[in-house]
Amino acid sequence: MTSTQERAEDLDLPYDVFAKACPSRGTLEHVTGRWGGLTLGALHEGSLRFNELRRRIDGVSEKMLSQTLHALERDGLVHRDARPTNPPRVDYELTPLGREVAERLLALIHCVEGRMDDVLAARERYDGTRGTF
Amino acid sequence: MTSTQERAEDLDLPYDVFAKACPSRGTLEHVTGRWGGLTLGALHEGSLRFNELRRRIDGVSEKMLSQTLHALERDGLVHRDARPTNPPRVDYELTPLGREVAERLLALIHCVEGRMDDVLAARERYDGTRGTF
């Protein structure tokens, strides 16, 4: 038995992101992709309309935000609430499942933001070392 | 004051992944990118050599794994331990900072893996609804 097999059995889960063909890898990519993570993070603060989301996520294009929202809606993480008003009003909000995922993601985001001084210091050391070769 | 400004101030952090120019966004991408996340996850189990990592992360190419490791090493998350043996032996391991980040990331990965039945059920519902249009 390889150590990889042992590890998969330790986790005792039918899904394994380390396996190329496992669908959990695709969902992890939707959740942690360049825009997916920021979208979940923004919606954790409350429901938002499309253009509010665009403003909150600095740099996202209309097309990318639209694709991101579709993928998250299809995975059951985001709910699209379209109201038949005039003009029509569409709000996006997290589902209970999306909230669970977003909470883990925000813990990660806050950890990274909180340790950026160390990251930038490490980059300086790394670039300095490389410069001497 | 816009609600976005209020939110940024609530967090009281000098770094903000929602801002396009903030360096924390790049680090979040290294950590959550397609291969960065799996690399941190794999190294959380213990130090590994390059080829061990390649086998553990099903589907990664030599080039992509090499680029991923360089970015994580530069950010101070991974330590590259080269020993002058014959043949030379190179091990990769998490730094204490990398371990902190990897723990948050694994909580997210395990959350996604653990809820994949719900995700796949949501996808079936979504595709079924779309099919009727």
CSV table of C-alpha atoms in Angstrom, one decimal, chain A residues 57-118:
chain,number,residue,atom,x,y,z
A,57,ILE,CA,-14.6,43.1,-6.5
A,58,ASP,CA,-12.1,45.6,-7.9
A,59,GLY,CA,-10.9,44.6,-11.3
A,60,VAL,CA,-13.5,41.9,-12.3
A,61,SER,CA,-15.1,42.3,-15.8
A,62,GLU,CA,-18.8,41.9,-16.4
A,63,LYS,CA,-18.2,38.7,-18.4
A,64,MET,CA,-16.0,37.1,-15.7
A,65,LEU,CA,-18.4,38.0,-12.9
A,66,SER,CA,-21.3,36.6,-14.8
A,67,GLN,CA,-19.4,33.3,-15.5
A,68,THR,CA,-18.3,33.1,-11.9
A,69,LEU,CA,-21.8,33.6,-10.6
A,70,HIS,CA,-23.2,30.9,-12.9
A,71,ALA,CA,-20.6,28.4,-11.7
A,72,LEU,CA,-21.3,29.1,-8.1
A,73,GLU,CA,-25.1,29.0,-8.6
A,74,ARG,CA,-24.8,25.7,-10.4
A,75,ASP,CA,-22.7,24.3,-7.5
A,76,GLY,CA,-25.5,25.3,-5.1
A,77,LEU,CA,-23.3,27.9,-3.3
A,78,VAL,CA,-25.1,31.1,-4.6
A,79,HIS,CA,-28.8,31.8,-5.0
A,80,ARG,CA,-30.0,34.1,-7.7
A,81,ASP,CA,-33.1,35.9,-6.6
A,82,ALA,CA,-34.9,37.5,-9.6
A,83,ARG,CA,-37.9,39.7,-8.7
A,84,PRO,CA,-40.5,40.5,-11.4
A,85,THR,CA,-40.4,44.2,-10.6
A,86,ASN,CA,-40.1,47.0,-13.2
A,87,PRO,CA,-37.2,47.3,-13.8
A,88,PRO,CA,-36.5,43.7,-12.8
A,89,ARG,CA,-34.3,43.4,-9.7
A,90,VAL,CA,-31.8,40.5,-9.3
A,91,ASP,CA,-30.0,39.9,-6.0
A,92,TYR,CA,-27.3,37.3,-5.4
A,93,GLU,CA,-27.0,35.7,-2.0
A,94,LEU,CA,-25.2,32.8,-0.4
A,95,THR,CA,-27.1,29.5,0.2
A,96,PRO,CA,-26.6,27.9,3.6
A,97,LEU,CA,-24.0,25.6,1.9
A,98,GLY,CA,-22.3,28.7,0.3
A,99,ARG,CA,-22.2,30.3,3.8
A,100,GLU,CA,-20.4,27.2,5.2
A,101,VAL,CA,-17.8,27.3,2.4
A,102,ALA,CA,-17.4,31.1,2.5
A,103,GLU,CA,-16.7,31.0,6.3
A,104,ARG,CA,-13.7,28.7,5.7
A,105,LEU,CA,-12.6,30.8,2.8
A,106,LEU,CA,-12.8,34.0,4.8
A,107,ALA,CA,-10.7,32.4,7.5
A,108,LEU,CA,-8.1,31.7,4.9
A,109,ILE,CA,-8.3,35.2,3.4
A,110,HIS,CA,-8.0,36.9,6.8
A,111,CYS,CA,-5.0,34.7,7.6
A,112,VAL,CA,-3.3,35.8,4.3
A,113,GLU,CA,-4.1,39.4,4.8
A,114,GLY,CA,-3.0,39.3,8.4
A,115,ARG,CA,0.4,37.8,7.5
A,116,MET,CA,1.3,39.9,4.4
A,117,ASP,CA,4.1,41.7,6.3
A,118,ASP,CA,5.8,38.4,6.7
